[in-house]
Tab-separated table of C-alpha atoms and ligand atoms in Angstrom:
chain	number	residue	atom	x	y	z
A	1	MET	CA	232.762	-58.323	-80.159
A	2	GLU	CA	232.770	-56.837	-83.611
A	3	GLN	CA	230.784	-53.622	-84.045
A	4	GLN	CA	228.124	-55.421	-86.083
A	5	GLU	CA	227.648	-58.013	-83.362
A	6	ARG	CA	227.344	-55.294	-80.727
A	7	LEU	CA	224.710	-53.606	-82.836
A	8	GLN	CA	222.882	-56.870	-83.420
A	9	VAL	CA	222.487	-57.368	-79.664
A	10	LEU	CA	220.846	-53.961	-79.394
A	11	LYS	CA	218.627	-54.643	-82.407
A	12	ASP	CA	217.569	-57.996	-80.979
A	13	ILE	CA	216.393	-56.510	-77.699
A	14	VAL	CA	214.718	-53.501	-79.339
A	15	ASN	CA	212.773	-56.026	-81.416
A	16	ILE	CA	211.348	-57.562	-78.258
A	17	ASP	CA	208.244	-55.546	-77.438
A	18	SER	CA	208.557	-54.963	-73.696
A	19	THR	CA	206.017	-52.162	-73.389
A	20	ASN	CA	205.340	-51.952	-69.656
A	21	GLY	CA	205.776	-55.736	-69.358
A	22	ASN	CA	207.156	-58.828	-71.085
A	23	GLU	CA	210.627	-58.059	-69.725
A	24	GLU	CA	211.286	-61.756	-69.158
A	25	ALA	CA	211.875	-62.199	-72.899
A	26	VAL	CA	214.619	-59.560	-72.683
A	27	ALA	CA	216.021	-61.174	-69.521
A	28	ASP	CA	216.070	-64.595	-71.238
A	29	TYR	CA	217.841	-63.152	-74.253
A	30	LEU	CA	220.504	-61.480	-72.104
A	31	ALA	CA	220.912	-64.547	-69.876
A	32	LYS	CA	221.519	-66.711	-72.947
A	33	LEU	CA	224.007	-64.227	-74.371
A	34	LEU	CA	225.902	-64.008	-71.063
A	35	LYS	CA	225.903	-67.808	-70.773
A	36	LYS	CA	227.422	-68.118	-74.240
A	37	HIS	CA	230.370	-66.164	-72.855
A	38	GLY	CA	230.604	-68.209	-69.663
A	39	ILE	CA	228.774	-65.768	-67.389
A	40	ASP	CA	226.004	-67.023	-65.118
A	41	SER	CA	222.976	-64.967	-64.279
A	42	GLN	CA	219.889	-65.238	-62.173
A	43	LYS	CA	216.352	-64.284	-63.011
A	44	VAL	CA	214.296	-62.677	-60.265
A	45	GLN	CA	210.646	-63.250	-61.040
A	46	PHE	CA	208.357	-60.285	-60.542
A	47	ALA	CA	205.178	-61.539	-62.172
A	48	GLU	CA	204.147	-63.730	-65.098
A	49	ASN	CA	206.401	-62.903	-68.079
A	50	ARG	CA	208.200	-60.348	-65.958
A	51	ALA	CA	211.620	-61.001	-64.445
A	52	SER	CA	214.614	-58.870	-63.540
A	53	LEU	CA	218.099	-60.232	-64.200
A	54	VAL	CA	221.165	-60.202	-61.951
A	55	SER	CA	224.621	-61.206	-63.139
A	56	GLU	CA	228.206	-60.755	-61.972
A	57	ILE	CA	231.739	-60.882	-63.269
A	58	GLY	CA	234.994	-60.533	-61.339
A	59	GLU	CA	236.026	-61.793	-57.951
A	60	GLU	CA	234.804	-61.705	-54.368
A	61	GLY	CA	236.221	-59.561	-51.672
A	62	LYS	CA	236.861	-56.117	-53.088
A	63	ARG	CA	234.542	-53.396	-54.263
A	64	VAL	CA	231.338	-54.002	-56.185
A	65	LEU	CA	230.296	-51.743	-59.029
A	66	GLY	CA	226.599	-51.943	-59.843
A	67	VAL	CA	225.456	-51.286	-63.396
A	68	SER	CA	221.774	-51.054	-64.039
A	69	GLY	CA	219.285	-50.640	-66.833
A	70	HIS	CA	215.572	-51.193	-67.180
A	71	MET	CA	214.206	-53.641	-69.724
A	72	ASP	CA	210.729	-52.159	-70.125
A	73	VAL	CA	209.881	-49.431	-72.593
A	74	VAL	CA	206.988	-47.008	-72.858
A	75	ASP	CA	204.170	-47.399	-75.339
A	76	ALA	CA	205.060	-46.603	-78.964
A	77	GLY	CA	202.283	-43.997	-79.039
A	78	ASP	CA	200.792	-43.070	-82.396
A	79	VAL	CA	202.522	-45.550	-84.724
A	80	SER	CA	201.642	-43.425	-87.766
A	81	LYS	CA	204.093	-40.819	-86.461
A	82	TRP	CA	206.964	-43.305	-86.783
A	83	THR	CA	209.005	-43.420	-89.995
A	84	TYR	CA	210.319	-46.855	-88.953
A	85	PRO	CA	208.371	-49.569	-87.135
A	86	PRO	CA	208.973	-49.133	-83.371
A	87	PHE	CA	209.711	-52.804	-82.741
A	88	GLU	CA	211.802	-53.538	-85.836
A	89	ALA	CA	215.117	-51.880	-85.122
A	90	THR	CA	216.249	-50.002	-88.222
A	91	GLU	CA	219.762	-48.773	-88.854
A	92	LYS	CA	220.072	-45.693	-91.054
A	93	ASP	CA	222.796	-43.069	-91.438
A	94	GLY	CA	224.589	-43.889	-88.212
A	95	LYS	CA	221.393	-44.083	-86.178
A	96	LEU	CA	219.497	-47.008	-84.805
A	97	TYR	CA	215.750	-46.383	-84.644
A	98	GLY	CA	213.239	-48.180	-82.459
A	99	ARG	CA	211.314	-47.894	-79.211
A	100	GLY	CA	213.863	-48.154	-76.398
A	101	ALA	CA	216.838	-47.372	-78.667
A	102	THR	CA	217.611	-44.489	-76.328
A	103	ASP	CA	215.500	-45.225	-73.242
A	104	MET	CA	217.228	-47.427	-72.499
A	105	LYS	CA	218.017	-50.630	-74.292
A	106	SER	CA	221.233	-49.113	-75.679
A	107	GLY	CA	222.476	-48.391	-72.146
A	108	LEU	CA	221.472	-51.860	-71.019
A	109	ALA	CA	223.056	-53.614	-74.018
A	110	ALA	CA	226.236	-51.539	-73.650
A	111	MET	CA	226.603	-52.586	-70.006
A	112	VAL	CA	226.048	-56.270	-70.769
A	113	ILE	CA	228.467	-56.186	-73.712
A	114	ALA	CA	231.100	-54.385	-71.614
A	115	MET	CA	230.892	-57.200	-69.046
A	116	ILE	CA	231.072	-59.876	-71.747
A	117	GLU	CA	234.082	-58.304	-73.434
A	118	LEU	CA	235.986	-57.935	-70.164
A	119	GLN	CA	235.246	-61.582	-69.444
A	120	ASP	CA	236.335	-62.678	-72.937
A	121	GLU	CA	239.520	-60.623	-72.665
A	122	LYS	CA	240.170	-62.361	-69.305
A	123	LYS	CA	240.688	-58.986	-67.629
A	124	THR	CA	241.621	-59.350	-63.993
A	125	LEU	CA	239.183	-57.351	-61.924
A	126	SER	CA	239.886	-56.838	-58.253
A	127	GLY	CA	236.232	-56.816	-57.335
A	128	LYS	CA	232.927	-57.410	-59.037
A	129	VAL	CA	230.725	-55.822	-61.629
A	130	LYS	CA	227.103	-56.563	-60.874
A	131	LEU	CA	224.389	-56.170	-63.466
A	132	LEU	CA	220.902	-55.305	-62.221
A	133	ALA	CA	218.513	-55.351	-65.186
A	134	THR	CA	215.072	-54.341	-64.018
A	135	VAL	CA	211.382	-54.624	-64.841
A	136	GLY	CA	208.761	-51.901	-64.597
A	137	GLU	CA	210.947	-48.809	-64.294
A	138	GLU	CA	208.586	-46.671	-66.336
A	139	ILE	CA	205.594	-47.432	-64.168
A	140	GLY	CA	207.047	-47.195	-60.679
A	141	GLU	CA	210.576	-48.618	-60.537
A	142	LEU	CA	209.047	-51.956	-59.600
A	143	GLY	CA	212.015	-54.200	-60.362
A	144	ALA	CA	214.471	-51.937	-58.555
A	145	GLU	CA	212.136	-51.916	-55.567
A	146	GLN	CA	211.971	-55.711	-55.525
A	147	LEU	CA	215.709	-56.233	-56.056
A	148	THR	CA	216.529	-53.754	-53.297
A	149	SER	CA	214.086	-55.241	-50.808
A	150	GLU	CA	215.477	-58.712	-51.538
A	151	GLY	CA	219.017	-57.504	-50.794
A	152	TYR	CA	220.520	-57.536	-54.286
A	153	ALA	CA	221.838	-53.981	-53.921
A	154	ASP	CA	223.264	-54.366	-50.411
A	155	ASP	CA	226.828	-55.046	-51.547
A	156	LEU	CA	227.134	-52.137	-53.987
A	157	ASP	CA	229.922	-49.583	-53.558
A	158	ALA	CA	228.803	-47.424	-56.492
A	159	LEU	CA	226.054	-47.580	-59.072
A	160	VAL	CA	225.846	-46.538	-62.695
A	161	ILE	CA	222.356	-46.173	-64.149
A	162	GLY	CA	222.622	-46.352	-67.936
A	163	GLU	CA	219.707	-44.022	-68.717
A	164	PRO	CA	220.298	-41.658	-71.653
A	165	SER	CA	222.262	-38.771	-70.211
A	166	GLY	CA	224.009	-37.471	-73.123
A	167	PRO	CA	226.600	-36.594	-73.159
A	168	GLN	CA	226.674	-35.601	-69.508
A	169	ILE	CA	226.831	-37.321	-66.157
A	170	CYS	CA	223.944	-36.773	-63.802
A	171	TYR	CA	224.634	-37.274	-60.107
A	172	ALA	CA	221.432	-35.989	-58.499
A	173	HIS	CA	217.737	-35.892	-59.214
A	174	LYS	CA	214.610	-34.930	-57.371
A	175	GLY	CA	212.299	-37.422	-55.720
A	176	SER	CA	208.748	-37.855	-56.923
A	177	MET	CA	205.517	-38.496	-55.050
A	178	ASN	CA	201.945	-38.916	-56.261
A	179	TYR	CA	198.915	-38.802	-54.030
A	180	THR	CA	195.136	-39.061	-54.237
A	181	VAL	CA	192.865	-37.336	-51.754
A	182	THR	CA	189.222	-38.331	-51.702
A	183	SER	CA	186.637	-36.129	-50.027
A	184	TYR	CA	183.380	-37.740	-48.907
A	185	GLY	CA	180.287	-35.529	-48.512
A	186	LYS	CA	176.541	-35.972	-48.714
A	187	ASN	CA	174.187	-35.332	-51.630
A	188	ALA	CA	171.418	-32.767	-51.311
A	189	HIS	CA	169.481	-30.521	-53.622
A	190	SER	CA	171.447	-27.343	-54.213
A	191	SER	CA	168.426	-25.319	-53.098
A	192	MET	CA	168.774	-26.944	-49.669
A	193	PRO	CA	172.527	-27.257	-49.143
A	194	GLU	CA	172.048	-27.394	-45.366
A	195	PHE	CA	170.946	-31.035	-45.794
A	196	GLY	CA	174.138	-32.011	-47.590
A	197	VAL	CA	177.903	-31.904	-47.154
A	198	ASN	CA	179.813	-30.390	-50.052
A	199	ALA	CA	182.705	-32.704	-50.852
A	200	ILE	CA	184.301	-30.137	-53.185
A	201	ASP	CA	184.340	-27.452	-50.485
A	202	ASN	CA	186.086	-29.841	-48.117
A	203	LEU	CA	188.564	-30.875	-50.769
A	204	MET	CA	189.388	-27.194	-51.296
A	205	LEU	CA	190.157	-26.880	-47.583
A	206	PHE	CA	192.790	-29.547	-48.057
A	207	TYR	CA	194.180	-27.962	-51.197
A	208	ASN	CA	194.452	-24.548	-49.527
A	209	GLU	CA	196.262	-26.001	-46.518
A	210	VAL	CA	198.750	-27.741	-48.810
A	211	GLU	CA	199.343	-24.582	-50.791
A	212	ASP	CA	199.842	-22.604	-47.557
A	213	PHE	CA	202.484	-25.124	-46.560
A	214	VAL	CA	204.142	-24.916	-49.980
A	215	ALA	CA	204.283	-21.125	-49.734
A	216	SER	CA	205.802	-21.340	-46.248
A	217	VAL	CA	208.767	-23.486	-47.306
A	218	LYS	CA	211.960	-21.477	-47.596
A	219	ASP	CA	214.379	-24.392	-47.984
A	220	THR	CA	215.845	-24.881	-51.380
A	221	ASN	CA	218.590	-27.089	-52.745
A	222	PRO	CA	221.534	-25.259	-54.299
A	223	LEU	CA	221.601	-27.705	-57.197
A	224	LEU	CA	218.146	-29.191	-57.548
A	225	GLY	CA	216.244	-26.012	-56.750
A	226	ASN	CA	212.870	-25.911	-55.036
A	227	PHE	CA	210.575	-28.719	-54.164
A	228	THR	CA	207.365	-28.391	-56.152
A	229	HIS	CA	203.736	-29.351	-55.702
A	230	ASN	CA	201.157	-29.486	-58.449
A	231	ALA	CA	197.532	-30.522	-58.355
A	232	THR	CA	197.256	-32.432	-61.613
A	233	VAL	CA	193.893	-34.242	-61.694
A	234	VAL	CA	190.651	-33.171	-60.089
A	235	SER	CA	187.122	-34.521	-60.254
A	236	GLY	CA	183.951	-34.152	-58.243
A	237	GLY	CA	180.221	-33.805	-58.362
A	238	ASN	CA	177.889	-35.114	-61.026
A	239	GLN	CA	175.139	-32.570	-61.516
A	240	VAL	CA	175.133	-28.802	-61.437
A	241	ASN	CA	172.153	-28.495	-59.086
A	242	SER	CA	173.280	-31.180	-56.596
A	243	ILE	CA	175.589	-30.784	-53.652
A	244	PRO	CA	178.473	-33.150	-54.517
A	245	GLU	CA	179.007	-36.183	-52.304
A	246	LEU	CA	182.403	-37.106	-53.737
A	247	ALA	CA	185.446	-35.202	-54.932
A	248	LYS	CA	189.001	-36.297	-55.722
A	249	LEU	CA	192.274	-34.545	-56.142
A	250	GLN	CA	195.531	-36.012	-57.391
A	251	GLY	CA	198.838	-34.261	-57.182
A	252	ASN	CA	202.524	-34.684	-57.838
A	253	ILE	CA	205.353	-33.484	-55.647
A	254	ARG	CA	209.022	-33.286	-56.608
A	255	THR	CA	211.134	-33.538	-53.485
A	256	ILE	CA	214.639	-32.409	-52.572
A	257	PRO	CA	216.834	-33.640	-49.708
A	258	GLU	CA	215.909	-30.549	-47.613
A	259	VAL	CA	212.183	-31.198	-48.015
A	260	ASP	CA	212.166	-34.929	-48.367
A	261	ASN	CA	209.478	-37.549	-48.801
A	262	GLU	CA	209.226	-38.328	-45.102
A	263	LYS	CA	208.702	-34.674	-44.238
A	264	ILE	CA	205.995	-34.305	-46.894
A	265	GLN	CA	204.177	-37.395	-45.666
A	266	GLN	CA	204.217	-36.007	-42.140
A	267	VAL	CA	202.901	-32.594	-43.212
A	268	PHE	CA	200.109	-34.140	-45.264
A	269	ALA	CA	199.153	-36.468	-42.419
A	270	ASP	CA	198.975	-33.490	-40.036
A	271	ILE	CA	196.801	-31.500	-42.430
A	272	LEU	CA	194.444	-34.423	-42.840
A	273	LYS	CA	194.213	-35.012	-39.116
A	274	LYS	CA	193.432	-31.358	-38.464
A	275	LEU	CA	190.758	-31.137	-41.161
A	276	ASN	CA	189.145	-34.463	-40.352
A	277	ALA	CA	188.640	-33.188	-36.807
A	278	GLU	CA	186.319	-30.517	-38.214
A	279	LYS	CA	182.582	-31.121	-38.483
A	280	ASP	CA	181.443	-32.953	-41.660
A	281	VAL	CA	184.933	-33.244	-43.132
A	282	LYS	CA	185.943	-36.693	-44.277
A	283	LEU	CA	189.131	-36.870	-46.277
A	284	GLU	CA	191.180	-39.903	-47.204
A	285	LEU	CA	194.753	-39.776	-48.438
A	286	VAL	CA	196.552	-42.467	-50.423
A	287	TRP	CA	200.185	-42.254	-51.537
A	288	ASP	CA	200.290	-43.780	-55.008
A	289	TYR	CA	203.983	-43.257	-55.675
A	290	ASP	CA	206.884	-42.450	-53.394
A	291	LYS	CA	210.391	-42.149	-54.831
A	292	LEU	CA	213.305	-40.591	-52.960
A	293	PRO	CA	215.536	-37.816	-54.222
A	294	VAL	CA	218.994	-39.038	-55.224
A	295	PHE	CA	221.846	-36.814	-54.247
A	296	SER	CA	225.332	-38.179	-54.705
A	297	ASP	CA	228.657	-36.561	-54.105
A	298	LYS	CA	229.723	-34.652	-57.189
A	299	ASP	CA	233.331	-35.621	-56.484
A	300	SER	CA	232.680	-39.335	-56.047
A	301	ASP	CA	235.278	-41.571	-57.646
A	302	ILE	CA	232.730	-43.141	-59.989
A	303	ALA	CA	231.748	-39.681	-61.322
A	304	ARG	CA	235.388	-38.764	-61.814
A	305	ILE	CA	236.202	-42.123	-63.429
A	306	GLY	CA	233.231	-41.809	-65.790
A	307	GLN	CA	234.209	-38.312	-66.822
A	308	ALA	CA	237.813	-39.326	-67.478
A	309	ALA	CA	236.859	-42.465	-69.403
A	310	TYR	CA	234.516	-40.528	-71.679
A	311	GLU	CA	237.101	-37.867	-72.356
A	312	ARG	CA	239.775	-40.453	-73.157
A	313	ARG	CA	237.477	-42.199	-75.608
A	314	THR	CA	235.919	-39.203	-77.387
A	315	GLY	CA	238.231	-36.276	-76.649
A	316	GLN	CA	235.191	-34.453	-75.248
A	317	LYS	CA	234.897	-33.047	-71.762
A	318	ILE	CA	231.533	-33.686	-70.181
A	319	GLN	CA	229.696	-31.868	-67.414
A	320	LEU	CA	228.329	-33.165	-64.150
A	321	VAL	CA	224.697	-32.125	-63.938
A	322	THR	CA	221.479	-32.636	-61.986
A	323	ALA	CA	218.097	-33.650	-63.349
A	324	ALA	CA	214.460	-33.391	-62.320
A	325	GLY	CA	213.289	-36.839	-63.430
A	326	THR	CA	213.443	-39.944	-61.279
A	327	THR	CA	215.229	-43.258	-62.017
A	328	ASP	CA	215.615	-46.740	-60.541
A	329	ALA	CA	218.306	-45.196	-58.320
A	330	ALA	CA	215.507	-43.823	-56.125
A	331	GLU	CA	214.865	-47.432	-55.055
A	332	PHE	CA	218.429	-48.777	-55.099
A	333	ILE	CA	219.613	-46.112	-52.627
A	334	LYS	CA	217.365	-47.725	-50.018
A	335	ALA	CA	219.942	-50.570	-49.845
A	336	LYS	CA	221.943	-51.136	-46.644
A	337	LYS	CA	225.085	-49.188	-47.541
A	338	ASP	CA	225.370	-45.617	-48.758
A	339	PHE	CA	226.931	-45.441	-52.193
A	340	PRO	CA	227.308	-42.827	-54.924
A	341	VAL	CA	225.121	-43.044	-58.009
A	342	ILE	CA	225.652	-41.621	-61.451
A	343	ILE	CA	223.254	-41.631	-64.371
A	344	PHE	CA	225.359	-42.081	-67.449
A	345	GLY	CA	224.320	-43.777	-70.655
A	346	PRO	CA	224.154	-43.522	-74.420
A	347	GLY	CA	221.461	-41.437	-76.051
A	348	VAL	CA	219.905	-38.155	-75.072
A	349	GLY	CA	217.096	-37.714	-72.605
A	350	GLU	CA	214.996	-35.540	-74.927
A	351	MET	CA	214.765	-38.422	-77.393
A	352	ALA	CA	213.140	-40.700	-74.801
A	353	HIS	CA	209.469	-41.590	-75.251
A	354	GLN	CA	209.350	-39.888	-78.694
A	355	ALA	CA	208.276	-41.201	-82.085
A	356	ASP	CA	211.329	-42.201	-84.161
A	357	GLU	CA	213.382	-42.672	-81.003
A	358	TYR	CA	216.967	-43.421	-81.987
A	359	VAL	CA	220.482	-43.728	-80.653
A	360	SER	CA	223.653	-42.793	-82.488
A	361	THR	CA	225.525	-46.027	-83.206
A	362	GLU	CA	228.841	-44.258	-82.655
A	363	ASN	CA	227.689	-43.060	-79.247
A	364	TYR	CA	226.546	-46.597	-78.405
A	365	ASN	CA	229.913	-48.058	-79.365
A	366	ASP	CA	231.756	-45.354	-77.459
A	367	MET	CA	229.739	-46.057	-74.342
A	368	ILE	CA	230.631	-49.765	-74.467
A	369	GLU	CA	234.313	-48.772	-74.365
A	370	VAL	CA	233.651	-46.147	-71.688
A	371	TYR	CA	231.820	-48.667	-69.493
A	372	LYS	CA	234.658	-51.175	-69.883
A	373	ASP	CA	237.190	-48.570	-68.788
A	374	MET	CA	235.021	-47.491	-65.888
A	375	MET	CA	234.624	-51.061	-64.660
A	376	VAL	CA	238.363	-51.703	-64.798
A	377	ASP	CA	239.277	-48.332	-63.275
A	378	PHE	CA	236.756	-48.447	-60.457
A	379	LEU	CA	237.789	-51.931	-59.468
A	380	SER	CA	241.511	-51.290	-59.628
A	381	GLU	CA	241.330	-48.306	-57.274
A	382	LYS	CA	241.795	-48.946	-53.510
B	1	ZN	ZN1	214.432	-44.855	-68.840
């Protein structure tokens, strides 16, 4: 494709408002574009107007390189803070502005275009490139969860997530868990607390136990650092002279392989069991969000190939780094086989979710070439 055509593809999908939904319009656009170049794809319906997209190029039998991007974007926020309309992609001074320009329609478009160009150039690939374009990444990695549970990631030998990483390659990130604990008590007048059960007091018992556990953990990850726990939302009671009958606490935990999600769930379950055995304590725990840490081998061939391809294209050496934030990879790694993951895409993470989000058009073009090289190199090894 010519540069202008490549850019037009990105503009077209930025112009589709897929704020936490409506990803099917993006999937339809990409499916049509792929079809125009002789590449079939398959929509995987998630809900009304929401579908992930799976597509492959190459041949059966050898390795499979997964490339993945999410099609949803976050809310544009306060539109008055934008110089350019968030859903009318605007090109100015080597930058393309619009919601999703960085996070991550540029990564997604670059992957699709790389596949199309390899197909058009009739490149022989000894293996397959598999596109997994997802719904609902920003609100729980919903598409990745569905695709993985339906087996679409079972044949992967490596996975590239095209989130803005720039310019670096991320090979590990922490897991993330959200929980809600509800404490049930009994109302009474605060002058006669003996007739009530103070839901806030009981909630504090839980909080203190959790914090004791947190303080007791000595394990740390040499690269990701410590696991963390933060109480982030709390509510309870409704009147200053009444013993509260209800109190709620929400918290977020960032996990590491040494203190993983399973371990945390077990610890929390034990704490709850112990406290609920006490008189008048009634606590309920719900896990609202549960995403695994991703920890790939720093020396994996896909990391090495990505690094080399970027350097060849731009003359710049890039670092292998870790990150705190979660990605669709947290779901895809639940697939049958173990495979290395890298997060490597155009744009910079700090630009994500901001007003006047943009991607450098040069960076976008470079990443199309880098992806093409990576696909060819990964599939010609072994
Ligand atoms: Zn993203």
